[in-house]
Amino acid sequence: MSGNEPEPEIGGFFRSNLLAVRKAIRQQDFKKFAALESNVERVAFILRYSEAYQLSLEVEKSMVKDSNNAIRLKDAGNKFFGHGEFAKALETYSNAVLLAPSTELSIILANRSATLYHLERHEHALKDIEEASRLGYPKDLLYKLEERRARCLLGLKRHDEAIEAFRRALQALDNAKIPLEKKQKFEADIRVMLAVMDKGKQLNQAATKNFSQVHVKQKSNAHSEGNHHSRFIPEKKRNPLYPACSNAVKIKDDGGDIGRHAVATREIAPGEIVIIERPHCAFLLAENRLTHCHLCFERIFVPAACRTCTCVAYCSHRCRDADAQVHSRECKLLPALWHSKASVTCFLALRAITQIPFEEAMKLNQRLKDSGNASRISAENPYRGENYATFYNLVTHEDKRLPEDIFHRAYMAAWLFRLLRTGEYLPENVKTADSADSKLSEEELFIAGLLLHNLQLLQFNTHEISELVRPKGEKTLAKAKSMFIGGGVYPTVAMLNHSCNPGVVRYFIGTTMVVRAIRTIRVGEEISENYGPIFTIMLENERKRKLRVQYWFDCNCEACSGHWPLLDELDPTVLRFKCETGLSCGNVLLVRSDTNEFMIGCAKCGKSTNILKGLKTLQDTDAIFKVAATNLEEGRNEQALKAYLEILKLLDETLALPIRDYHICQQGVRLCALALGNMAYI
């Protein structure tokens, strides 16, 4: 593996400066660099050269609040609202929200809440009303805001709360700076509304009670429809050592090239959930920074803005507030990162550090030196993907890296460290000047070394986070496409090895990854996922080349060792039956689909297999496949998924892979599974 070409994350922004730094290092000095054994020494070596400081950390267009543009957009939104163009008004107000400083924000949020009320998006309107109130909405206008709050609550059948809001509107009317006649009319309208509501309170309470019962019942039913919507595996079914896994999964480490991997402790049926895991760290792609929530990755309908910058957006104030501490450490760094067009692994390398408070990061030093930390997994000390030590112990293949590869990554780590130093993460008392003449503090060196370590492990352990995008108005998945919206590190899933014929499929609910079996996995069989190249659509030589370049291993999965053809090249007239002797024989009986023979002899064990059951299964699955295809065409994705999974279970009993119809069913399962996760209509 040591002869593989390195794949450094170096884009055009960095290329000329990288070459300048490399040119400045004399050959005998580069040999010294190649002999260095620690990441700290490697980054410090780069930072001793003045050329490493020539690449600017500043950007021309900073992402700060812009009062003038916010007001301009607010005024444009007002015009759209006045003309009844509520969708355009919403979009314009939302753009204004992202730009507005706190002094302008309450008015814009209030205006947006009016638009949302007219669009009957009452929950969203209430959130804007609450935030506008919190930000000090003018007292002389508060009567309008409270009246709108009351009407939104009415729309949600929250009658008691609506009554209270109407009463607050009456109280706020005292501060209103409007003509007396208008004030009297407003007051009269509210009092009429209150009188009607008070008179019908008993009826409203009964209606509210019934609604609540139905709502709770619906929620209960929705929860019980299938645990694929759950963010966690139920505790009784959870692996006590690896909590993200079900108890059908065992993590083994037999040493050698295979490393840590997952095997089945019992038979796993197609469709069964085997892992549900939140990321250790995750980051959106730059192009999605204003369309998706910076914290949970959900597509945004009504954006909530960062209080200090225009870099990112959130789906709610709750997500914004939950992310406030981490984002405050990154806020100043993001414009330069996006300007550089650095890969998502650079963002993740930083995020893995910035999400840990500096004081806690300093305590990691000794713990990370304990090389046996990763192996001491027990019920008292389970594998926790959220811990940095767990992340740190993911594979880096540092011992197999060429000096040039390490140099490229050390260069990137040096730039990321310089960038990190411009923000709020490092305390001022540990920062040194951004100069080759400065002697880095111990704290700075430790963080710089972690950045290089992170960049190395991210090459092999980053997963794409996806979203299924469907055209607006499309009921089916025929034109749906899976889009890459960000990257994340899932330490448990990272232990699954690759197969060009994987045993699982994955999809995402927000940033949470759900992993489900896509074929029957026998007891003791390895549970494998797919790193990109899959046998159905990519030739063996190309698959192996890609895996060798990116992941540094030669694939010997069953599809590669068996030289399986592409899906389109599989002969549908040849059936592959399992020898009835079972695993002790393991032979595959090749039979023409038009055969008149039902007892087929095995050339390996000498016994005969009755294929009548298998032929009957094929007939049954033909009918089920038509049902699945019809459901998929008509947009009944969950019913289609159930039918496809039933086909896989039946075929697994008697037939051996590869089977054309089987893998077509798997494609249907993948598509239906993606529809259970992140999805958007565009």
Coordinates of C-alpha atoms in Angstrom, one line a residue, residues 69-94 96-97 104-115 118 137 141 144 148:
N69 CA -29.5 45.9 2.7
A70 CA -31.7 44.4 5.4
I71 CA -33.9 47.5 5.4
R72 CA -34.0 47.5 1.6
L73 CA -35.1 43.9 1.5
K74 CA -37.7 44.6 4.3
D75 CA -39.2 47.4 2.2
A76 CA -39.3 45.1 -0.9
G77 CA -40.9 42.4 1.2
N78 CA -43.5 44.9 2.4
K79 CA -44.4 45.6 -1.3
F80 CA -44.8 42.0 -2.1
F81 CA -47.0 41.6 1.0
G82 CA -49.1 44.5 0.1
H83 CA -49.8 43.0 -3.3
G84 CA -50.7 39.6 -1.8
E85 CA -47.6 37.9 -3.1
F86 CA -46.9 36.1 0.1
A87 CA -44.4 33.5 -1.2
K88 CA -42.2 36.3 -2.6
A89 CA -42.7 38.3 0.6
L90 CA -41.6 35.4 2.7
E91 CA -38.4 34.8 0.7
T92 CA -37.5 38.5 0.8
Y93 CA -38.2 38.9 4.5
S94 CA -36.1 35.8 5.1
A96 CA -33.5 40.4 5.3
V97 CA -33.5 38.4 8.5
E104 CA -33.6 46.0 12.9
L105 CA -34.5 42.3 13.4
S106 CA -37.7 42.6 15.5
I107 CA -39.6 44.6 12.9
I108 CA -38.5 42.2 10.1
L109 CA -39.5 39.1 12.1
A110 CA -42.9 40.6 12.9
N111 CA -43.5 41.4 9.2
R112 CA -42.5 37.9 8.3
S113 CA -44.8 36.5 10.9
A114 CA -47.7 38.3 9.2
T115 CA -46.7 36.6 5.9
H118 CA -51.5 34.5 5.7
Y137 CA -40.5 44.9 19.4
L141 CA -46.9 48.3 17.8
K144 CA -50.7 44.1 16.5
R148 CA -51.6 38.1 15.4

